[in-house]
Structure formats: C-alpha cells, structure tokens
Coordinates of C-alpha atoms in Angstrom, one line a residue:
M574 CA 228.2 3.1 114.5
Y575 CA 231.4 4.7 113.3
P576 CA 234.6 2.6 113.7
A577 CA 236.2 4.6 116.5
A578 CA 239.8 4.5 115.0
A579 CA 238.7 5.5 111.6
V580 CA 236.6 8.4 113.0
A581 CA 239.5 9.5 115.1
R582 CA 241.8 9.6 112.1
R583 CA 239.2 11.5 110.0
L584 CA 238.6 14.1 112.7
A585 CA 242.2 14.8 113.4
L586 CA 242.3 18.2 111.9
P587 CA 245.3 20.5 111.9
A588 CA 245.6 23.5 114.1
L589 CA 243.3 26.3 113.0
P590 CA 245.3 28.4 110.6
L591 CA 245.7 32.2 111.0
L592 CA 243.5 32.7 107.9
L593 CA 240.5 31.2 109.7
L594 CA 241.0 33.5 112.7
L595 CA 241.1 36.5 110.3
L596 CA 237.9 35.5 108.6
C597 CA 236.1 34.5 111.8
P598 CA 237.7 36.6 114.6
V599 CA 236.6 35.5 118.0
P600 CA 237.0 37.5 121.2
A601 CA 240.0 36.3 123.2
A602 CA 237.8 35.0 126.1
R603 CA 235.9 32.8 123.6
Q604 CA 238.8 31.5 121.4
A605 CA 239.4 28.5 123.6
R606 CA 235.8 27.3 123.5
R607 CA 233.9 28.7 120.6
P608 CA 230.2 27.9 120.6
N609 CA 228.7 24.9 118.9
V610 CA 225.4 25.0 116.9
V611 CA 222.7 22.3 116.3
L612 CA 220.0 22.9 113.7
I613 CA 217.0 20.5 113.9
L614 CA 214.8 20.8 110.8
T615 CA 211.5 19.0 110.6
D616 CA 209.6 18.4 107.4
D617 CA 206.1 20.1 106.9
Q618 CA 205.6 20.9 110.6
D619 CA 203.0 23.7 110.9
V620 CA 202.6 26.1 113.8
C621 CA 199.1 27.4 113.1
L622 CA 197.0 24.2 113.3
G623 CA 198.4 22.4 116.4
G624 CA 201.5 21.1 114.8
M625 CA 203.6 21.9 117.9
V626 CA 201.5 19.9 120.3
T627 CA 204.4 17.5 120.6
A628 CA 206.7 20.5 121.0
P629 CA 210.3 19.5 121.9
L630 CA 210.2 20.3 125.6
Q631 CA 213.6 18.5 125.9
I632 CA 215.4 21.6 124.7
S633 CA 213.7 23.8 127.3
P634 CA 214.2 26.5 128.5
V635 CA 213.8 28.1 125.1
F636 CA 213.5 31.4 123.4
I637 CA 210.5 31.4 121.1
L638 CA 210.3 33.5 117.9
S639 CA 206.6 33.4 117.3
S640 CA 206.5 35.2 113.9
Q641 CA 208.9 32.9 111.9
Y642 CA 208.0 32.6 108.2
V643 CA 209.4 30.9 105.1
P644 CA 209.8 32.7 101.8
S645 CA 208.4 29.8 99.9
A646 CA 205.9 27.2 101.3
L647 CA 207.6 24.2 99.7
C648 CA 210.4 21.9 100.8
C649 CA 213.2 22.5 98.3
P650 CA 212.9 26.3 97.8
S651 CA 212.6 26.8 101.6
R652 CA 215.6 24.5 102.4
A653 CA 217.6 26.3 99.8
S654 CA 216.8 29.6 101.5
I655 CA 218.0 28.2 104.8
L656 CA 221.3 27.0 103.3
T657 CA 222.0 30.2 101.3
G658 CA 220.3 32.9 103.4
K659 CA 218.6 34.1 100.2
Y660 CA 215.2 34.5 98.7
P661 CA 214.2 32.1 96.0
H662 CA 214.7 34.7 93.2
N663 CA 218.3 34.9 94.3
H664 CA 219.1 31.2 94.7
H665 CA 216.8 30.2 91.8
V666 CA 215.3 27.1 93.4
V667 CA 211.7 27.6 92.6
N668 CA 210.0 24.2 93.2
N669 CA 210.7 20.5 94.0
T670 CA 211.9 19.5 90.5
L671 CA 215.3 19.4 88.8
E672 CA 213.9 21.8 86.2
G673 CA 213.1 24.1 89.1
N674 CA 216.8 23.9 90.2
C675 CA 216.2 21.6 93.1
S676 CA 219.7 20.0 93.7
S677 CA 220.5 20.5 90.0
K678 CA 223.9 20.8 88.5
S679 CA 223.4 24.6 88.4
W680 CA 222.6 24.7 92.1
Q681 CA 225.6 22.6 92.9
K682 CA 227.9 24.8 90.9
I683 CA 226.6 28.3 91.7
Q684 CA 225.0 28.1 95.2
E685 CA 226.4 25.2 97.2
P686 CA 230.0 26.5 97.6
Y687 CA 228.6 29.6 99.4
T688 CA 226.1 28.0 101.7
F689 CA 226.6 28.9 105.4
P690 CA 227.8 25.3 106.3
A691 CA 230.5 25.7 103.6
L692 CA 231.6 29.0 105.1
L693 CA 231.6 27.5 108.6
K694 CA 233.9 24.7 107.6
T695 CA 236.3 26.5 105.2
A696 CA 236.4 29.9 106.8
C697 CA 235.7 29.2 110.5
G698 CA 237.2 25.8 111.0
Y699 CA 234.0 24.1 112.2
Q700 CA 233.4 20.4 112.1
T701 CA 230.2 20.0 110.1
F702 CA 227.7 17.1 110.3
F703 CA 224.6 16.5 108.2
A704 CA 222.1 13.7 108.6
G705 CA 218.6 13.4 107.0
K706 CA 216.7 14.9 104.1
Y707 CA 218.7 17.5 102.1
L708 CA 216.9 18.6 99.0
N709 CA 214.0 16.7 97.3
E710 CA 216.0 15.9 94.2
Y711 CA 219.3 15.1 95.9
G712 CA 220.7 11.8 94.6
A713 CA 219.1 12.2 91.1
E714 CA 221.2 10.5 88.5
D715 CA 221.1 13.5 86.3
A716 CA 222.7 15.6 89.1
G717 CA 225.5 13.3 90.2
G718 CA 223.6 10.7 92.2
V719 CA 224.3 10.0 95.8
G720 CA 228.0 10.2 95.1
H721 CA 227.7 14.0 95.1
V722 CA 228.7 15.4 98.6
P723 CA 228.1 19.2 98.8
P724 CA 231.1 21.3 99.8
G725 CA 231.3 22.2 103.4
W726 CA 230.4 18.9 105.1
S727 CA 232.9 16.9 107.2
F728 CA 230.3 14.1 107.7
W729 CA 227.5 13.5 105.2
Y730 CA 224.5 11.1 105.8
A731 CA 221.9 12.4 103.3
L732 CA 218.7 10.8 102.3
E733 CA 218.2 10.1 98.6
K734 CA 215.2 12.1 97.3
N735 CA 212.2 12.8 99.5
S736 CA 211.2 11.8 103.0
K737 CA 210.7 8.2 103.9
Y738 CA 210.8 6.2 107.1
Y739 CA 211.7 2.7 105.6
N740 CA 213.1 1.4 102.4
Y741 CA 215.4 4.3 101.5
T742 CA 219.0 4.9 100.5
L743 CA 221.5 7.1 102.3
S744 CA 224.6 8.7 100.9
V745 CA 227.2 7.9 103.5
N746 CA 230.0 10.4 102.6
G747 CA 229.2 9.6 98.9
K748 CA 228.6 5.9 99.2
A749 CA 225.1 4.4 98.9
R750 CA 223.8 2.6 101.9
R751 CA 220.4 0.8 101.5
H752 CA 218.0 0.4 104.4
G753 CA 215.0 -1.9 104.6
E754 CA 212.0 -2.1 106.8
N755 CA 213.3 -3.5 110.1
Y756 CA 212.3 -1.0 112.8
S757 CA 215.3 -1.7 115.1
V758 CA 217.9 -0.8 112.4
D759 CA 216.0 1.1 109.6
Y760 CA 213.5 3.5 111.0
L761 CA 214.9 6.8 109.7
T762 CA 214.3 9.1 112.6
D763 CA 216.0 6.7 114.9
V764 CA 218.8 6.1 112.5
L765 CA 219.4 9.9 112.4
A766 CA 219.4 9.9 116.2
N767 CA 222.0 7.2 116.4
M768 CA 224.3 8.8 113.8
S769 CA 224.1 12.1 115.7
L770 CA 225.0 10.5 119.0
D771 CA 227.9 8.7 117.3
F772 CA 229.2 11.9 115.9
L773 CA 229.1 13.6 119.4
E774 CA 230.9 10.6 120.8
Y775 CA 233.8 10.5 118.3
K776 CA 234.2 14.0 117.0
S777 CA 237.3 16.1 117.6
N778 CA 237.3 18.0 120.9
F779 CA 239.6 20.7 119.5
E780 CA 237.2 22.4 117.1
P781 CA 233.7 23.6 117.5
F782 CA 231.0 21.7 115.6
F783 CA 227.8 22.4 113.6
M784 CA 225.1 19.7 113.2
M785 CA 222.1 19.8 110.9
I786 CA 219.7 17.0 111.6
S787 CA 216.8 17.0 109.1
T788 CA 214.0 14.5 110.0
P789 CA 211.4 13.0 107.7
A790 CA 208.7 13.7 110.3
P791 CA 206.0 14.8 110.0
H792 CA 206.1 14.5 106.2
S793 CA 204.0 11.8 104.4
P794 CA 203.8 8.8 104.3
W795 CA 203.4 9.5 108.1
T796 CA 204.8 6.2 109.2
A797 CA 205.0 6.1 113.0
A798 CA 207.3 4.0 115.1
P799 CA 205.5 0.9 116.3
Q800 CA 205.3 2.1 119.9
Y801 CA 203.6 5.3 118.8
A802 CA 201.2 3.9 116.1
K803 CA 198.2 4.0 118.4
S804 CA 198.9 7.4 120.0
F805 CA 196.4 10.2 119.9
P806 CA 193.4 7.9 119.1
N807 CA 190.8 10.7 119.4
V808 CA 192.7 13.5 117.7
S809 CA 191.3 15.1 114.5
A810 CA 192.2 18.1 112.5
P811 CA 191.1 21.5 114.0
R812 CA 187.8 22.8 112.8
N813 CA 188.6 26.5 112.8
S814 CA 186.7 29.2 110.9
N815 CA 188.4 28.5 107.6
F816 CA 188.0 24.8 107.7
N817 CA 185.8 23.2 105.0
I818 CA 184.6 26.5 103.5
H819 CA 184.7 27.8 100.0
G820 CA 187.5 30.2 99.1
K821 CA 185.0 32.4 97.3
N822 CA 187.1 35.4 96.6
K823 CA 190.5 33.7 96.2
H824 CA 192.6 32.6 93.3
W825 CA 190.9 30.0 91.0
L826 CA 193.0 27.1 92.4
I827 CA 191.4 27.7 95.8
R828 CA 188.0 28.3 94.3
Q829 CA 188.1 24.9 92.5
A830 CA 188.1 22.9 95.8
K831 CA 184.9 21.0 96.3
T832 CA 182.9 22.4 99.2
P833 CA 181.7 20.8 101.4
M834 CA 184.4 18.2 101.4
T835 CA 183.3 14.6 101.1
N836 CA 183.2 12.4 104.3
S837 CA 186.0 10.3 102.8
S838 CA 188.2 13.4 102.3
I839 CA 187.6 14.5 105.9
Q840 CA 188.4 11.1 107.2
F841 CA 191.6 11.0 105.1
L842 CA 192.8 14.4 106.4
D843 CA 191.9 13.5 110.0
D844 CA 193.9 10.3 109.8
A845 CA 196.8 12.2 108.2
Y846 CA 196.7 14.8 111.0
R847 CA 196.9 12.1 113.7
K848 CA 199.7 10.2 112.0
R849 CA 201.7 13.4 111.7
W850 CA 201.6 13.8 115.4
Q851 CA 202.6 10.2 115.9
T852 CA 205.7 10.6 113.8
L853 CA 206.8 13.6 115.8
L854 CA 207.0 11.6 119.0
S855 CA 210.2 10.0 117.5
V856 CA 211.6 13.4 116.9
D857 CA 211.0 14.2 120.6
D858 CA 213.0 11.0 121.4
L859 CA 215.8 12.1 119.1
I860 CA 216.1 15.5 120.8
E861 CA 216.0 14.1 124.3
K862 CA 218.9 11.7 123.4
L863 CA 220.8 14.5 121.8
V864 CA 220.4 16.9 124.7
K865 CA 221.4 14.3 127.2
K866 CA 224.5 13.4 125.2
L867 CA 225.5 17.1 124.9
E868 CA 225.0 17.5 128.7
F869 CA 227.0 14.3 129.4
H870 CA 230.0 15.6 127.4
G871 CA 229.7 19.1 129.1
E872 CA 228.8 20.7 125.7
L873 CA 225.2 21.7 126.3
D874 CA 225.8 25.1 127.9
N875 CA 228.1 26.0 125.0
T876 CA 225.8 24.9 122.3
Y877 CA 223.0 26.8 120.5
I878 CA 220.1 24.6 119.5
F879 CA 217.7 25.8 116.8
Y880 CA 214.4 24.0 116.1
T881 CA 212.3 24.8 113.0
S882 CA 210.5 23.4 109.9
D883 CA 210.9 24.0 106.2
N884 CA 207.2 24.9 105.7
G885 CA 203.8 24.7 107.3
F886 CA 200.8 22.5 106.3
H887 CA 197.1 22.6 105.9
T888 CA 194.4 20.1 106.6
G889 CA 191.0 21.1 105.2
Q890 CA 191.4 24.9 105.2
F891 CA 189.3 26.4 102.3
S892 CA 188.4 22.8 101.5
L893 CA 191.9 21.9 100.4
P894 CA 192.5 18.4 102.0
I895 CA 196.2 18.2 102.7
D896 CA 199.4 19.9 101.4
K897 CA 201.4 23.1 101.6
R898 CA 202.4 25.5 98.7
Q899 CA 199.7 28.2 99.4
L900 CA 200.3 31.8 100.4
Y901 CA 198.3 31.6 103.7
E902 CA 199.6 31.6 107.2
F903 CA 199.1 27.9 107.8
D904 CA 201.5 27.1 105.0
I905 CA 204.1 29.9 105.4
K906 CA 204.4 30.2 109.2
V907 CA 206.6 27.8 111.0
P908 CA 208.0 27.2 114.5
L909 CA 211.4 28.6 115.7
L910 CA 212.7 27.7 119.1
V911 CA 216.2 28.6 120.3
R912 CA 218.3 28.0 123.3
G913 CA 222.0 28.7 123.9
P914 CA 224.6 30.8 125.7
G915 CA 223.6 34.4 126.3
I916 CA 220.0 33.8 125.3
K917 CA 217.4 34.7 127.9
P918 CA 215.2 31.6 128.5
N919 CA 211.4 31.5 128.6
Q920 CA 211.0 34.6 126.4
T921 CA 208.8 35.1 123.3
N922 CA 209.7 37.6 120.6
K923 CA 207.1 38.7 118.0
M924 CA 209.4 40.4 115.6
L925 CA 209.0 39.3 112.0
V926 CA 211.7 36.8 111.2
A927 CA 212.3 34.4 108.3
N928 CA 214.3 31.3 107.6
I929 CA 216.7 33.3 105.4
D930 CA 217.9 34.7 108.8
L931 CA 219.2 31.3 110.1
G932 CA 222.4 31.2 108.0
P933 CA 223.4 34.8 108.9
T934 CA 222.6 34.0 112.6
I935 CA 224.8 30.9 112.7
L936 CA 227.6 32.6 110.9
D937 CA 227.3 35.5 113.4
I938 CA 227.6 33.0 116.2
A939 CA 230.8 31.7 114.6
G940 CA 232.2 35.2 114.4
Y941 CA 232.1 35.4 110.6
D942 CA 231.9 38.9 109.1
L943 CA 228.4 39.0 107.5
N944 CA 229.4 41.9 105.3
K945 CA 231.4 39.4 103.3
T946 CA 228.3 37.4 102.4
Q947 CA 225.6 37.9 99.7
M948 CA 222.8 36.9 102.0
D949 CA 219.4 38.5 102.1
G950 CA 218.7 37.7 105.7
M951 CA 219.7 39.2 109.0
S952 CA 221.3 37.9 112.1
L953 CA 218.9 37.1 114.9
L954 CA 221.5 37.4 117.6
P955 CA 220.4 41.0 118.7
L956 CA 216.9 39.7 119.2
L957 CA 218.0 36.6 121.0
R958 CA 220.2 38.6 123.3
G959 CA 217.5 41.0 124.1
D960 CA 219.5 44.0 122.7
K961 CA 217.7 47.4 123.1
N962 CA 216.8 49.7 120.2
V963 CA 217.3 47.0 117.5
T964 CA 216.3 48.2 114.0
W965 CA 214.4 45.3 112.5
R966 CA 212.3 44.5 109.4
S967 CA 208.6 45.0 109.1
D968 CA 208.0 43.0 106.0
F969 CA 209.4 40.2 103.9
L970 CA 208.9 38.5 100.6
V971 CA 207.0 35.2 99.8
E972 CA 207.4 33.8 96.3
Y973 CA 206.4 30.6 94.6
Q974 CA 206.4 29.1 91.1
G975 CA 203.7 26.6 90.6
E976 CA 204.1 23.0 89.3
G977 CA 201.8 21.1 87.0
Y978 CA 201.7 18.2 84.6
N979 CA 202.3 18.8 80.9
G980 CA 199.5 16.3 80.3
S981 CA 196.5 15.4 82.4
D982 CA 197.0 14.4 86.0
P983 CA 196.9 10.5 85.8
T984 CA 194.7 10.3 88.8
C985 CA 192.2 12.8 87.4
P986 CA 192.4 12.7 83.6
G987 CA 189.3 14.8 83.1
L988 CA 190.9 17.9 84.6
G989 CA 193.2 18.5 81.6
P990 CA 196.9 19.6 81.7
G991 CA 198.6 22.1 84.0
V992 CA 197.5 20.9 87.4
T993 CA 199.0 18.4 89.9
H994 CA 198.6 16.9 93.4
C995 CA 194.9 16.3 92.8
F996 CA 194.1 14.0 95.7
P997 CA 191.8 13.1 97.2
D998 CA 188.6 13.6 95.2
C999 CA 190.5 15.4 92.4
V1000 CA 190.9 18.5 94.4
C1001 CA 194.2 20.0 93.0
E1002 CA 196.7 21.6 95.3
D1003 CA 199.0 23.1 92.6
S1004 CA 199.1 24.3 89.0
Y1005 CA 201.5 26.1 86.6
N1006 CA 199.8 29.4 87.3
N1007 CA 199.7 29.0 91.0
T1008 CA 202.7 31.3 90.7
Y1009 CA 202.6 34.2 93.1
A1010 CA 204.6 36.7 95.2
C1011 CA 203.5 38.4 98.4
V1012 CA 204.6 41.1 100.8
R1013 CA 203.9 39.9 104.4
T1014 CA 203.9 43.0 106.7
L1015 CA 204.0 42.9 110.5
S1016 CA 204.5 46.4 111.9
T1017 CA 203.2 48.3 115.0
S1018 CA 200.2 49.5 113.0
W1019 CA 199.6 46.8 110.4
D1020 CA 199.3 43.1 110.1
L1021 CA 198.8 42.7 106.4
Q1022 CA 199.5 40.4 103.4
Y1023 CA 199.5 41.6 99.8
C1024 CA 199.8 39.0 97.0
E1025 CA 199.9 39.1 93.2
F1026 CA 199.5 36.0 90.9
D1027 CA 201.3 35.7 87.6
D1028 CA 198.3 34.5 85.6
R1029 CA 195.9 35.9 83.0
E1030 CA 193.7 37.4 85.7
V1031 CA 196.7 39.2 87.4
F1032 CA 194.8 38.1 90.5
V1033 CA 195.4 40.0 93.7
E1034 CA 194.7 38.9 97.3
V1035 CA 195.0 41.2 100.3
Y1036 CA 194.3 40.3 103.9
N1037 CA 194.1 42.4 107.1
L1038 CA 195.1 39.7 109.7
T1039 CA 194.3 41.9 112.6
A1040 CA 190.6 41.8 111.7
D1041 CA 190.7 38.5 109.8
P1042 CA 193.4 36.2 111.2
H1043 CA 192.2 33.2 109.2
Q1044 CA 192.4 35.1 105.9
I1045 CA 188.8 34.5 104.9
N1046 CA 188.0 37.9 103.3
N1047 CA 190.1 39.1 100.4
I1048 CA 190.0 43.0 100.7
A1049 CA 191.8 43.7 97.5
K1050 CA 188.7 45.5 96.1
T1051 CA 188.1 47.6 99.2
I1052 CA 191.4 48.6 100.6
D1053 CA 192.6 52.1 100.3
Q1054 CA 194.0 52.8 96.8
E1055 CA 197.2 54.4 98.1
I1056 CA 198.0 51.4 100.2
L1057 CA 197.4 49.1 97.3
E1058 CA 199.8 51.1 95.1
K1059 CA 202.5 51.3 97.8
M1060 CA 202.2 47.5 98.4
N1061 CA 202.5 46.9 94.6
Y1062 CA 205.6 49.0 94.5
R1063 CA 207.1 47.4 97.6
L1064 CA 206.5 43.9 96.1
M1065 CA 208.3 45.0 92.9
M1066 CA 211.2 46.2 94.9
L1067 CA 211.5 43.0 97.0
Q1068 CA 211.3 40.8 93.9
S1069 CA 214.4 42.5 92.5
C1070 CA 216.3 42.9 95.8
S1071 CA 219.6 41.3 96.7
G1072 CA 221.6 41.4 100.0
A1073 CA 221.2 44.7 101.8
T1074 CA 218.5 46.0 99.5
C1075 CA 216.2 43.2 100.8
R1076 CA 216.4 44.9 104.2
T1077 CA 215.2 48.4 103.3
P1078 CA 212.3 50.0 105.2
G1079 CA 208.8 48.6 104.6
V1080 CA 205.7 50.6 103.6
F1081 CA 204.7 51.4 107.2
D1082 CA 208.2 52.1 108.5
P1083 CA 209.1 55.7 109.3
G1084 CA 212.0 55.6 106.9
Y1085 CA 209.9 54.5 103.9
R1086 CA 209.9 56.7 100.9
F1087 CA 207.3 56.2 98.1
D1088 CA 207.5 58.0 94.7
P1089 CA 204.4 57.1 92.6
R1090 CA 206.4 58.0 89.4
L1091 CA 208.6 55.0 90.0
M1092 CA 205.5 52.8 89.5
F1093 CA 205.9 53.4 85.8
S1094 CA 209.7 53.2 85.5
N1095 CA 211.6 50.2 84.2
H1096 CA 212.8 48.9 87.6
G1097 CA 213.5 45.2 87.7
V1098 CA 210.2 43.5 87.7
R1099 CA 207.5 45.1 85.5
A1100 CA 205.4 47.5 87.5
R1101 CA 201.6 47.2 87.4
R1102 CA 199.2 49.9 88.6
F1103 CA 196.1 48.3 90.1
S1104 CA 192.8 50.1 90.7
A1105 CA 190.5 48.7 93.3
Q1106 CA 187.7 48.8 90.7
S1107 CA 189.5 46.5 88.3
L1108 CA 190.3 43.7 90.7

C-alpha cells in the first residue's frame, strides 16, 4: 500500500499551465473532466487458438476490433511499437536482446522521451501509472539497472526482465523491491491489481490519469494462483487443420520441425495450453477489481479501457510445439477490446488495425495534435465512434529479425550454431535467418499475406487466407506474377516508410499507383524482382 500522506504530497500537481492547453486543446465542455485511459496488456495471449476463452467480461459492454495485429510477433519489439506508435524499423528494437535494442541505452536516449506516455505527462498533464512487465531487458545492469525510470511516468512499478509470477524484483520508482514466493503477498498478477487499486484510491482528483497494467499472464512459466491450479482439467490445445502437420512448402525453420510430434511433446504443449488459461483467471480478477474501483469513484463512465496482448502464440501448429515469433496468424493476431465514452457497445469492427495505433489513439483521446508526432500508426477513434466514410488502411507491415546462439544450443549441441529455443525434442523455434518481412493485406477483395525472408534462399511465402485461413498452402509459385511484383514493391515501400508514408494506399486500394520501373530504382530497401518459376 502507498502511505497516504506521501502519495498525497507526490500527487499534488500545480495547476495545468497554459502550455499544456495549447499542446492538448480540449473542447470547453470537456476541460473540467478530461477522459482517463487504462491500457491492460497481457503477455503472449493469442486470439486464434482459444486464448480468449477467459475473455475479460468484466469490462463489458465492449467494442471489439477483430482484426488487430502486431508488427512483430515477439514481446520487446511489439511493446516498443505500442509505446512509440512505430514499426520496428523506425524504433529499432528488433528482438528481445540488448543487442537487439531491447531497453538498451540507445532505446532510452532516442525513443523513450517520445513515447506516448511521455507526451501524455509532459504535454497533456496526465498522471501516468505503470505496473508490470515493461521490456524484456529492462533492469539489465548494462542499461542502468532498475534505477532507470523512463521519462513520462509519475508512478513506476516495473518488473525486472521477463515475466515471472514469484521470486522477482520490481523497480518501485527506481528502487529495487524483492518479492518471494508467498502467494498472499507475492503473486505478481495480484500485486499489480493491488498497486492499481491503491493508485486509484490515492491519485489526484484534479488531473486525468493514464494507467498501463502489464500482466505476466499467460506467459511462461504459467504459474497459476493456487485457487486456479486445477481449473480446466479436460482442456487441451485445439486440433485444427494445421496442428501437427509438416510445413512442407515453408521456410526451412518450419520444415525442420519433427512430424508427427512425439507424444511427450503433445503432452507438454497440452499442459502449457491449460496452464495458460489458468493464469488468465487471475487477470480476470484484476480487471473485475479495477472496474469496480473505477465505478465506486464515479470514474468508469469517463474512462477508456483497452485490453490487448503483445503477440499471439502457437501450440503445435506445423509441428512447432510452443512459442511465437513466426509470421502466421496465430502469432501476429491479438485481441483488442475497448470500452469508453462515446463508443458504441456490443459492436465488432473488422477493419485492419495494429498495435502501432494504440499510442495515436490514446493521444487523440487526450486532445494531442497527432501531426506533431512521428508515429506510423493511426487513431482508432473514428472507428470506435462509428464515423461514416472513414478512409482506412488495407495493409500493414510485419517484420522480425531472428535470434540464434553463436555456438550450439546447449540443449541440442548436435544442431550446430545459429538456432535457439530448441525445446522440446530439439525442435527449434528461431534462428538468425528467421528474419523476414511481410505485407498483411485485408481489403474488400483480398485477404492476403506476402512474406520475404532475408536468407540465402530469398524464400517467399504467400497465403490467400480467404481460401486457406490456416495458411497451409504457400502459393508463391502459382500466384499471378503481376500481384507478386506489386506485393514485392509494396513491401519495399513499407520497409522504408516513416510517419505518414506508412499510411499510403495499399496494392488493392483505388488510390494505389504502381510503376514497374521503380522495382529497379535505388529506393530504400533493395528491390528484388521475383519470378514465379524461380521460387
């Protein structure tokens, strides 16, 4: 609990200066009570494989954006995209390592001062509260340790390193606080709930607030609260059409998976699937407490609540036991549920949205001029309000830079260098050349994914998700050559985009213009002309 007197002193902010009103102009009718925002971020929660079975009904009625994607199917790059509103090639966080810019000194210097929470606090006068997992390498000694508190946070309760449920360290406004393994005081999801409730109890009532609550669930080690440890006893991972099959026409990393999987691998992934659900029950408890506290204080009707995840997850698809990182729907598609003032409840919107849109949306809610940002995403407010004749994107970029050991994976020394996450049964989930970029298209006429790998094969994967929703058949060798060339050029454009240029018309939009001569020009990323026969 916060000492009430100390909290009151810390939250006693001066009157909002004129500068803030100029940067975040708010209509006169709303100035007295600007909206609050709560962002709940889970860790590795999929939407394609039943991950929303314990959906947070406590925030109902909600607006569902059913086509929400992440630009990178891995924790740190995806979280960096949420915070900055940028694609990975613009925030330069490419994987979960310090070398990949995850919470590195460079990230702290170049990107953190311009995240949307920093703008909310410095430009819009919001109280800002963070609790939970930040970035995977946060707290690393080489990057300032837990003493580093990113700019823009009034209250900071961040987990050191990656998700855990017990035996972890929190940075409490820059001071290390160690937790053990006593459920009543240490179970992280419950600790985050209690910290959030305390903030709502003791915050200033004179400024709006933003809360970001980032839970460990349903990330490994999948430690459920004791009361939920026996829940879902008969649940197993879904056996859909891409479960436990060979990825015969896919990138080599997918093809190396052992098919059929061993019984021990299937038992392992079924256990993991069930435990993931169990951990989410504590997230439901957190949300229920949060909503009741907001309602008790009369804040609920003036508060936007966003619920999403940093990436999806797979359990046995194409015989890959468990992980994320891959380009397929189960890893890049995530939930997004929203409720708040002016949002029509019990609606579903299928427009293509991405987590780079969360920052612009929340700044838009606060009244910040989005033209002053360098963000690649778009505000979702027009969609949430049900505005008519909204011009929206039909494609977005997915990009990932693979990770691998310089030497052999210690669990599978026979595999040689360059691979990692080879468990169970020495089936590897990542490698240095698991480096790819994709254009994911969702238009009135096409539901398509086009991907290129940066490897010796220059491997290409293309999927028509209308005919093949589980992405079993790679049609790169049979798709129309003109579409192949247009998608190659569109990918090249998106990989070099920034800000407004990331929001130009897609290949199947009426405003799209394609000049084949540009395929051979020196335009950002090296252009490659593919022929269907050479793939």
